[in-house]
Amino acid sequence: MMDIEIVRSRFIKHFDGQTGNVYHAPGRINLIGEHTDYNGGFVFPGAVDCGILAEARPNGTDTVIAYSIDLKDKVEFKVYDAKGPSATWARYLYGMVQEFLLMGVNVKGFNIAFAGDVPLGAGMSSSAAMEVCFGVALNDMFGENKITTWQIARAGQATEHKYVGVNCGIMDQFASAFGQAGKLMRLDCNSSEFEYFPFNPEGYKLVLINSCVKHALVGSPYNDRRNSCENVAKAVAAKHPERKIATLRDCTWEDLEEVKAECSAEDIQRATFVLGEKDRVLAVCDALEKGDYEEVGKQMYLTHAGLSKDYEVSCEELDFLNDVAKECGVTGSRIMGGGFGGCTINLVKDDLYDNFVKTALEKFKEKFGVDAKVIPVVIGDGGRKVC
């Protein structure tokens, strides 16, 4: 976690010299379960030890005064302002204030300064960390801590949808709000039920290699894939009116065989990945309960192959990093996130770690002329008041 003194010194400098309370919420990783959220499936995230750190204090007015330490930018808005600020970063704070008002919390004016150490562009969800951090602060300052963790997570999701314009699932906010050190969580995106699984891989490390690549794609690849999944689910539902089939989550391998003739080859290919990923998440759960990290790694490689070949959301750079991981004897490696750039997540034995990181960076630079970045991962706690 970041140094509290960095945030505190700026809070004192930019406001009235008094201190407030300090709050933290983390970014996240997702071990396995990609493109499954909108298919009603399982995801397997964990909170990390980097995130957003904020100091806040009520100021006795109806005005919110916020200072972004990283951007050196100050924004003011009235609590009941109908439009809110135009700066994107401030919209996250404004959105959370509005969502808390909708929940009946009597939010008043406050001062807040915050900074983050979530690597940007790495798919670790710094925006969800902001929302949850602001939510924990609002709950403590004005909500008598009566707003539940789920309500904070859902307020974060609503902020993305209504005030930022990103139609995200719930995984990122969920992971940031509910995270526990040393544990991953299996979230059922259909029912919102979740379970903690111990993640203490003795003799292994988790590390992200950030390709620092983001490919602009013509058209809307996410929507195309989502449509493919919906087409197959609809075809299965038409064949089985006696069953409730809302998403691919409700379909079996036998169902997929049955509708092959009615669906395009591409749609079947996409659905093949999703059904396989559903099985892989459950296999990883079993493996973690037995402490079998070799099996976890095997499933990670299978996910990468599926994302690359069946779902086609990889790119040359990520496939290259995955190949380097295999060559270096890494236990498990795959794309993390939506794809088309970003990171690979790698489960590496301690004695292979230094060589893998060195080799991956050198070979990537040699091949693409770009410096990849190494992000070590420690599984940490969710949103909370620090002091």
Tab-separated table of C-alpha atoms in Angstrom:
chain	number	residue	atom	x	y	z
A	1	MET	CA	0.000	0.000	0.000
A	2	MET	CA	1.099	3.578	-0.646
A	3	ASP	CA	2.686	5.721	2.049
A	4	ILE	CA	-0.057	7.507	4.022
A	5	GLU	CA	2.261	10.478	4.595
A	6	ILE	CA	2.280	11.286	0.845
A	7	VAL	CA	-1.498	11.705	0.844
A	8	ARG	CA	-1.629	13.358	4.264
A	9	SER	CA	0.954	16.042	3.378
A	10	ARG	CA	-1.051	17.051	0.262
A	11	PHE	CA	-4.341	16.993	2.172
A	12	ILE	CA	-2.934	19.402	4.780
A	13	LYS	CA	-1.364	21.617	2.092
A	14	HIS	CA	-4.423	21.919	-0.170
A	15	PHE	CA	-7.059	22.271	2.540
A	16	ASP	CA	-7.259	23.936	5.946
A	17	GLY	CA	-4.206	22.385	7.590
A	18	GLN	CA	-6.274	19.816	9.495
A	19	THR	CA	-6.119	16.068	8.987
A	20	GLY	CA	-9.011	13.731	8.196
A	21	ASN	CA	-9.479	9.964	8.073
A	22	VAL	CA	-7.652	7.757	5.557
A	23	TYR	CA	-9.336	5.119	3.352
A	24	HIS	CA	-7.975	2.532	0.920
A	25	ALA	CA	-9.462	0.293	-1.783
A	26	PRO	CA	-7.493	-2.057	-4.039
A	27	GLY	CA	-7.230	-2.892	-7.710
A	28	ARG	CA	-7.718	-6.525	-8.717
A	29	ILE	CA	-6.493	-9.462	-10.733
A	30	ASN	CA	-8.607	-12.266	-12.166
A	31	LEU	CA	-6.955	-15.693	-12.024
A	32	ILE	CA	-9.380	-17.367	-14.428
A	33	GLY	CA	-12.898	-16.842	-15.820
A	34	GLU	CA	-12.606	-14.413	-18.719
A	35	HIS	CA	-15.568	-13.188	-20.838
A	36	THR	CA	-17.800	-15.290	-18.579
A	37	ASP	CA	-19.468	-12.478	-16.621
A	38	TYR	CA	-21.947	-11.484	-19.340
A	39	ASN	CA	-22.605	-15.172	-19.986
A	40	GLY	CA	-23.857	-15.668	-16.414
A	41	GLY	CA	-20.774	-17.688	-15.497
A	42	PHE	CA	-18.126	-17.636	-12.781
A	43	VAL	CA	-15.166	-15.294	-12.319
A	44	PHE	CA	-12.249	-15.810	-9.965
A	45	PRO	CA	-10.786	-12.457	-8.886
A	46	GLY	CA	-8.665	-11.326	-5.958
A	47	ALA	CA	-7.847	-7.886	-4.570
A	48	VAL	CA	-4.212	-6.763	-4.812
A	49	ASP	CA	-2.050	-4.743	-2.449
A	50	CYS	CA	-1.980	-1.615	-4.629
A	51	GLY	CA	-4.947	0.689	-5.105
A	52	ILE	CA	-6.339	4.124	-4.217
A	53	LEU	CA	-5.552	5.891	-0.938
A	54	ALA	CA	-7.665	8.895	0.099
A	55	GLU	CA	-7.858	11.277	3.047
A	56	ALA	CA	-11.229	12.943	3.628
A	57	ARG	CA	-12.989	15.194	6.140
A	58	PRO	CA	-16.433	16.879	6.228
A	59	ASN	CA	-16.045	20.648	5.631
A	60	GLY	CA	-19.342	21.966	7.030
A	61	THR	CA	-20.653	23.220	3.659
A	62	ASP	CA	-22.616	21.675	0.770
A	63	THR	CA	-19.553	21.699	-1.522
A	64	VAL	CA	-17.212	18.808	-2.303
A	65	ILE	CA	-13.612	19.925	-2.877
A	66	ALA	CA	-11.466	17.167	-4.353
A	67	TYR	CA	-7.758	17.100	-5.167
A	68	SER	CA	-6.191	14.432	-7.400
A	69	ILE	CA	-2.579	14.206	-6.239
A	70	ASP	CA	-1.469	12.232	-9.321
A	71	LEU	CA	-3.021	14.695	-11.799
A	72	LYS	CA	-2.354	17.806	-9.658
A	73	ASP	CA	-5.935	18.820	-10.388
A	74	LYS	CA	-8.545	20.343	-8.047
A	75	VAL	CA	-12.301	20.199	-8.665
A	76	GLU	CA	-15.293	21.581	-6.717
A	77	PHE	CA	-18.966	20.672	-7.066
A	78	LYS	CA	-22.131	21.057	-5.002
A	79	VAL	CA	-23.493	17.831	-3.465
A	80	TYR	CA	-26.875	18.377	-5.197
A	81	ASP	CA	-25.447	19.647	-8.498
A	82	ALA	CA	-27.574	18.094	-11.281
A	83	LYS	CA	-24.760	18.004	-13.880
A	84	GLY	CA	-21.595	17.440	-11.897
A	85	PRO	CA	-17.984	18.113	-12.917
A	86	SER	CA	-16.653	17.510	-16.421
A	87	ALA	CA	-13.220	16.076	-15.452
A	88	THR	CA	-13.465	12.284	-15.893
A	89	TRP	CA	-11.673	11.457	-12.638
A	90	ALA	CA	-14.065	13.704	-10.683
A	91	ARG	CA	-17.117	11.995	-12.256
A	92	TYR	CA	-16.276	8.845	-10.251
A	93	LEU	CA	-16.509	10.815	-7.010
A	94	TYR	CA	-19.598	12.745	-8.149
A	95	GLY	CA	-21.311	9.490	-9.191
A	96	MET	CA	-20.678	7.865	-5.810
A	97	VAL	CA	-22.062	10.951	-4.023
A	98	GLN	CA	-25.231	10.794	-6.165
A	99	GLU	CA	-25.652	7.046	-5.590
A	100	PHE	CA	-25.298	7.516	-1.807
A	101	LEU	CA	-27.951	10.252	-1.907
A	102	LEU	CA	-30.250	7.820	-3.764
A	103	MET	CA	-29.700	5.295	-0.940
A	104	GLY	CA	-30.933	7.904	1.535
A	105	VAL	CA	-27.547	8.901	2.968
A	106	ASN	CA	-27.454	12.578	3.984
A	107	VAL	CA	-24.187	13.472	2.220
A	108	LYS	CA	-22.773	16.918	3.011
A	109	GLY	CA	-19.742	18.797	1.694
A	110	PHE	CA	-16.263	17.397	2.347
A	111	ASN	CA	-12.610	17.792	1.381
A	112	ILE	CA	-10.778	14.842	-0.163
A	113	ALA	CA	-7.283	14.246	-1.570
A	114	PHE	CA	-6.315	10.918	-3.126
A	115	ALA	CA	-3.574	9.131	-5.049
A	116	GLY	CA	-3.161	5.709	-6.633
A	117	ASP	CA	-0.474	3.127	-7.278
A	118	VAL	CA	-2.482	0.792	-9.534
A	119	PRO	CA	-0.496	0.513	-12.796
A	120	LEU	CA	-2.602	2.206	-15.490
A	121	GLY	CA	-3.557	0.268	-18.613
A	122	ALA	CA	-2.753	-3.051	-16.948
A	123	GLY	CA	-6.369	-4.177	-16.623
A	124	MET	CA	-6.237	-4.040	-12.808
A	125	SER	CA	-9.222	-1.704	-12.542
A	126	SER	CA	-8.104	1.528	-10.941
A	127	SER	CA	-11.583	2.988	-11.603
A	128	ALA	CA	-13.303	0.389	-9.388
A	129	ALA	CA	-10.671	1.028	-6.698
A	130	MET	CA	-11.592	4.737	-6.809
A	131	GLU	CA	-15.322	4.043	-6.549
A	132	VAL	CA	-14.975	1.644	-3.629
A	133	CYS	CA	-12.497	3.919	-1.812
A	134	PHE	CA	-14.877	6.885	-2.169
A	135	GLY	CA	-17.802	4.662	-1.113
A	136	VAL	CA	-16.053	3.501	2.073
A	137	ALA	CA	-15.223	7.149	2.900
A	138	LEU	CA	-18.812	8.359	2.297
A	139	ASN	CA	-20.191	5.479	4.359
A	140	ASP	CA	-17.901	6.346	7.256
A	141	MET	CA	-18.399	10.140	7.103
A	142	PHE	CA	-22.153	10.288	6.439
A	143	GLY	CA	-23.675	6.788	6.382
A	144	GLU	CA	-22.870	5.643	9.940
A	145	ASN	CA	-21.266	2.633	8.161
A	146	LYS	CA	-24.766	1.218	7.599
A	147	ILE	CA	-24.402	0.885	3.818
A	148	THR	CA	-23.447	-2.735	3.060
A	149	THR	CA	-20.372	-3.851	1.128
A	150	TRP	CA	-22.629	-5.078	-1.699
A	151	GLN	CA	-24.374	-1.690	-1.835
A	152	ILE	CA	-20.994	0.047	-2.161
A	153	ALA	CA	-19.960	-2.322	-4.984
A	154	ARG	CA	-23.256	-1.811	-6.829
A	155	ALA	CA	-23.034	1.984	-6.372
A	156	GLY	CA	-19.622	1.751	-8.058
A	157	GLN	CA	-21.096	-0.185	-10.978
A	158	ALA	CA	-23.977	2.317	-11.248
A	159	THR	CA	-21.431	5.168	-11.274
A	160	GLU	CA	-19.708	3.604	-14.310
A	161	HIS	CA	-23.035	3.120	-16.108
A	162	LYS	CA	-24.742	6.432	-15.338
A	163	TYR	CA	-22.021	9.043	-14.830
A	164	VAL	CA	-18.978	7.730	-16.749
A	165	GLY	CA	-20.639	5.836	-19.606
A	166	VAL	CA	-18.972	2.423	-19.220
A	167	ASN	CA	-21.369	-0.530	-19.270
A	168	CYS	CA	-19.250	-2.781	-17.021
A	169	GLY	CA	-20.091	-5.957	-15.103
A	170	ILE	CA	-19.848	-6.186	-11.313
A	171	MET	CA	-16.574	-8.154	-10.992
A	172	ASP	CA	-14.169	-5.217	-10.537
A	173	GLN	CA	-16.154	-3.418	-7.848
A	174	PHE	CA	-16.955	-6.726	-6.149
A	175	ALA	CA	-13.267	-7.696	-5.941
A	176	SER	CA	-12.212	-4.267	-4.658
A	177	ALA	CA	-14.944	-4.242	-1.985
A	178	PHE	CA	-14.847	-7.861	-0.774
A	179	GLY	CA	-11.148	-8.786	-1.150
A	180	GLN	CA	-9.285	-10.584	1.637
A	181	ALA	CA	-5.517	-11.008	1.947
A	182	GLY	CA	-4.417	-14.501	0.898
A	183	LYS	CA	-7.782	-15.396	-0.646
A	184	LEU	CA	-9.318	-15.428	-4.108
A	185	MET	CA	-13.077	-15.327	-4.622
A	186	ARG	CA	-15.321	-17.318	-6.898
A	187	LEU	CA	-18.230	-15.088	-7.861
A	188	ASP	CA	-21.321	-16.481	-9.552
A	189	CYS	CA	-22.308	-13.649	-11.925
A	190	ASN	CA	-25.805	-15.119	-12.176
A	191	SER	CA	-26.770	-15.230	-8.508
A	192	SER	CA	-24.135	-12.905	-6.907
A	193	GLU	CA	-23.226	-15.736	-4.533
A	194	PHE	CA	-19.531	-15.979	-3.774
A	195	GLU	CA	-17.036	-18.060	-1.868
A	196	TYR	CA	-13.479	-17.451	-0.640
A	197	PHE	CA	-10.681	-19.822	-1.622
A	198	PRO	CA	-7.259	-19.842	0.058
A	199	PHE	CA	-4.473	-18.654	-2.223
A	200	ASN	CA	-1.130	-19.142	-0.493
A	201	PRO	CA	1.023	-20.654	-3.211
A	202	GLU	CA	4.151	-21.535	-1.238
A	203	GLY	CA	7.059	-21.831	-3.627
A	204	TYR	CA	5.273	-19.808	-6.344
A	205	LYS	CA	4.810	-16.152	-7.216
A	206	LEU	CA	2.125	-14.384	-9.264
A	207	VAL	CA	3.426	-11.747	-11.668
A	208	LEU	CA	1.873	-9.678	-14.447
A	209	ILE	CA	3.862	-8.835	-17.546
A	210	ASN	CA	2.318	-5.715	-19.066
A	211	SER	CA	2.833	-5.615	-22.834
A	212	CYS	CA	2.036	-1.866	-22.750
A	213	VAL	CA	0.099	-2.528	-25.961
A	214	LYS	CA	-3.500	-1.608	-26.625
A	215	HIS	CA	-4.792	-2.397	-30.096
A	216	ALA	CA	-7.468	-0.187	-31.581
A	217	LEU	CA	-9.906	-2.480	-33.355
A	218	VAL	CA	-12.259	-1.711	-36.173
A	219	GLY	CA	-15.872	-2.389	-35.265
A	220	SER	CA	-16.895	-3.531	-31.819
A	221	PRO	CA	-15.224	-6.880	-31.039
A	222	TYR	CA	-16.750	-7.204	-27.551
A	223	ASN	CA	-20.280	-6.703	-28.866
A	224	ASP	CA	-19.628	-9.164	-31.706
A	225	ARG	CA	-18.568	-11.832	-29.245
A	226	ARG	CA	-21.416	-11.095	-26.894
A	227	ASN	CA	-23.855	-11.395	-29.821
A	228	SER	CA	-22.333	-14.747	-30.800
A	229	CYS	CA	-22.892	-16.083	-27.293
A	230	GLU	CA	-26.472	-14.784	-27.226
A	231	ASN	CA	-27.215	-16.310	-30.658
A	232	VAL	CA	-26.189	-19.785	-29.462
A	233	ALA	CA	-28.126	-19.463	-26.186
A	234	LYS	CA	-31.230	-18.423	-28.158
A	235	ALA	CA	-30.854	-21.394	-30.533
A	236	VAL	CA	-30.630	-23.796	-27.583
A	237	ALA	CA	-33.623	-22.128	-25.884
A	238	ALA	CA	-35.692	-22.557	-29.077
A	239	LYS	CA	-34.911	-26.298	-29.105
A	240	HIS	CA	-35.689	-26.668	-25.381
A	241	PRO	CA	-38.714	-24.530	-24.462
A	242	GLU	CA	-39.149	-26.738	-21.371
A	243	ARG	CA	-35.890	-25.403	-19.874
A	244	LYS	CA	-35.024	-21.910	-18.643
A	245	ILE	CA	-32.063	-20.877	-20.783
A	246	ALA	CA	-31.061	-17.247	-20.303
A	247	THR	CA	-27.336	-17.398	-21.128
A	248	LEU	CA	-24.649	-19.898	-22.124
A	249	ARG	CA	-24.285	-20.620	-18.408
A	250	ASP	CA	-27.466	-22.718	-18.750
A	251	CYS	CA	-26.179	-24.699	-21.779
A	252	THR	CA	-24.328	-28.019	-21.939
A	253	TRP	CA	-21.845	-29.499	-24.425
A	254	GLU	CA	-24.700	-31.695	-25.736
A	255	ASP	CA	-26.788	-28.556	-26.377
A	256	LEU	CA	-23.931	-27.085	-28.385
A	257	GLU	CA	-23.755	-30.209	-30.580
A	258	GLU	CA	-27.517	-30.015	-31.165
A	259	VAL	CA	-27.480	-26.473	-32.555
A	260	LYS	CA	-24.329	-26.692	-34.685
A	261	ALA	CA	-26.367	-26.765	-37.887
A	262	GLU	CA	-28.437	-23.689	-36.961
A	263	CYS	CA	-25.577	-21.430	-35.820
A	264	SER	CA	-22.627	-20.007	-37.705
A	265	ALA	CA	-19.246	-21.708	-37.267
A	266	GLU	CA	-17.971	-18.514	-35.633
A	267	ASP	CA	-20.786	-18.425	-33.075
A	268	ILE	CA	-20.147	-22.092	-32.178
A	269	GLN	CA	-16.426	-21.337	-31.833
A	270	ARG	CA	-17.130	-18.487	-29.364
A	271	ALA	CA	-19.556	-20.638	-27.354
A	272	THR	CA	-16.980	-23.447	-27.236
A	273	PHE	CA	-14.609	-21.134	-25.397
A	274	VAL	CA	-17.250	-20.008	-22.888
A	275	LEU	CA	-18.378	-23.544	-22.016
A	276	GLY	CA	-14.753	-24.614	-21.671
A	277	GLU	CA	-14.010	-21.638	-19.431
A	278	LYS	CA	-16.965	-22.544	-17.201
A	279	ASP	CA	-15.390	-25.993	-16.679
A	280	ARG	CA	-11.904	-24.537	-16.149
A	281	VAL	CA	-13.018	-22.186	-13.351
A	282	LEU	CA	-14.532	-25.125	-11.454
A	283	ALA	CA	-11.373	-27.225	-12.070
A	284	VAL	CA	-9.264	-24.401	-10.595
A	285	CYS	CA	-11.514	-24.270	-7.501
A	286	ASP	CA	-10.961	-27.997	-6.904
A	287	ALA	CA	-7.211	-27.636	-7.488
A	288	LEU	CA	-6.899	-24.724	-5.035
A	289	GLU	CA	-8.719	-26.668	-2.335
A	290	LYS	CA	-6.115	-29.426	-2.762
A	291	GLY	CA	-3.211	-26.954	-3.024
A	292	ASP	CA	-2.476	-28.315	-6.526
A	293	TYR	CA	-0.930	-25.273	-8.226
A	294	GLU	CA	0.375	-27.319	-11.167
A	295	GLU	CA	-3.247	-28.042	-12.134
A	296	VAL	CA	-4.123	-24.350	-11.695
A	297	GLY	CA	-1.288	-23.520	-14.107
A	298	LYS	CA	-2.430	-26.103	-16.656
A	299	GLN	CA	-5.938	-24.569	-16.698
A	300	MET	CA	-4.442	-21.067	-17.159
A	301	TYR	CA	-2.605	-22.212	-20.312
A	302	LEU	CA	-5.824	-23.812	-21.613
A	303	THR	CA	-7.666	-20.517	-21.034
A	304	HIS	CA	-5.013	-18.619	-22.997
A	305	ALA	CA	-5.270	-21.069	-25.899
A	306	GLY	CA	-9.072	-20.692	-25.889
A	307	LEU	CA	-8.937	-16.895	-25.742
A	308	SER	CA	-6.390	-16.858	-28.561
A	309	LYS	CA	-7.849	-19.473	-30.948
A	310	ASP	CA	-11.594	-19.799	-30.203
A	311	TYR	CA	-12.474	-16.365	-28.833
A	312	GLU	CA	-9.798	-14.541	-30.851
A	313	VAL	CA	-9.152	-11.744	-28.370
A	314	SER	CA	-5.396	-12.159	-28.139
A	315	CYS	CA	-2.728	-10.404	-30.188
A	316	GLU	CA	0.796	-11.201	-31.366
A	317	GLU	CA	2.435	-9.589	-28.335
A	318	LEU	CA	0.386	-11.523	-25.750
A	319	ASP	CA	0.798	-14.839	-27.584
A	320	PHE	CA	4.557	-14.153	-27.672
A	321	LEU	CA	4.664	-13.570	-23.881
A	322	ASN	CA	2.672	-16.771	-23.358
A	323	ASP	CA	5.168	-18.715	-25.512
A	324	VAL	CA	8.123	-17.257	-23.578
A	325	ALA	CA	6.442	-18.355	-20.325
A	326	LYS	CA	6.155	-21.921	-21.662
A	327	GLU	CA	9.802	-21.931	-22.786
A	328	CYS	CA	10.898	-20.744	-19.313
A	329	GLY	CA	8.947	-23.512	-17.554
A	330	VAL	CA	6.370	-21.147	-16.026
A	331	THR	CA	3.595	-23.143	-14.301
A	332	GLY	CA	0.705	-21.127	-15.763
A	333	SER	CA	0.274	-18.114	-18.048
A	334	ARG	CA	-2.621	-16.429	-19.841
A	335	ILE	CA	-4.041	-13.135	-21.053
A	336	MET	CA	-5.729	-11.261	-18.207
A	337	GLY	CA	-8.700	-9.076	-19.031
A	338	GLY	CA	-10.664	-8.413	-22.177
A	339	GLY	CA	-7.728	-8.982	-24.495
A	340	PHE	CA	-6.273	-7.163	-27.533
A	341	GLY	CA	-3.416	-5.900	-25.348
A	342	GLY	CA	-2.632	-5.413	-21.677
A	343	CYS	CA	-1.078	-8.113	-19.491
A	344	THR	CA	-0.372	-11.766	-19.122
A	345	ILE	CA	-0.813	-13.176	-15.612
A	346	ASN	CA	1.827	-15.771	-14.723
A	347	LEU	CA	2.141	-18.338	-11.933
A	348	VAL	CA	5.886	-18.956	-11.568
A	349	LYS	CA	7.980	-21.191	-9.309
A	350	ASP	CA	10.252	-19.133	-7.039
A	351	ASP	CA	13.459	-20.632	-8.477
A	352	LEU	CA	12.414	-19.801	-12.070
A	353	TYR	CA	11.110	-16.302	-11.343
A	354	ASP	CA	14.234	-14.176	-11.921
A	355	ASN	CA	15.159	-15.946	-15.152
A	356	PHE	CA	11.593	-15.733	-16.511
A	357	VAL	CA	11.237	-12.006	-15.824
A	358	LYS	CA	14.674	-11.228	-17.304
A	359	THR	CA	14.066	-13.420	-20.393
A	360	ALA	CA	10.538	-12.077	-21.006
A	361	LEU	CA	11.685	-8.439	-20.884
A	362	GLU	CA	14.742	-9.019	-23.084
A	363	LYS	CA	12.945	-11.100	-25.738
A	364	PHE	CA	9.937	-8.749	-25.840
A	365	LYS	CA	12.160	-5.689	-26.360
A	366	GLU	CA	14.153	-7.507	-29.033
A	367	LYS	CA	11.015	-8.603	-30.920
A	368	PHE	CA	8.751	-5.540	-30.571
A	369	GLY	CA	11.086	-2.659	-29.616
A	370	VAL	CA	8.897	-1.912	-26.576
A	371	ASP	CA	9.738	-2.169	-22.872
A	372	ALA	CA	7.250	-4.500	-21.178
A	373	LYS	CA	6.624	-3.834	-17.472
A	374	VAL	CA	6.773	-6.272	-14.568
A	375	ILE	CA	4.040	-6.019	-11.920
A	376	PRO	CA	4.487	-8.376	-8.929
A	377	VAL	CA	1.155	-9.411	-7.386
A	378	VAL	CA	0.314	-9.785	-3.705
A	379	ILE	CA	-3.297	-10.651	-2.807
A	380	GLY	CA	-4.539	-8.018	-0.344
A	381	ASP	CA	-7.576	-6.773	1.565
A	382	GLY	CA	-10.634	-4.983	0.175
A	383	GLY	CA	-11.866	-1.422	0.749
A	384	ARG	CA	-11.470	-0.187	4.332
A	385	LYS	CA	-10.783	2.704	6.697
A	386	VAL	CA	-7.053	2.754	7.393
A	387	CYS	CA	-6.888	5.340	10.186
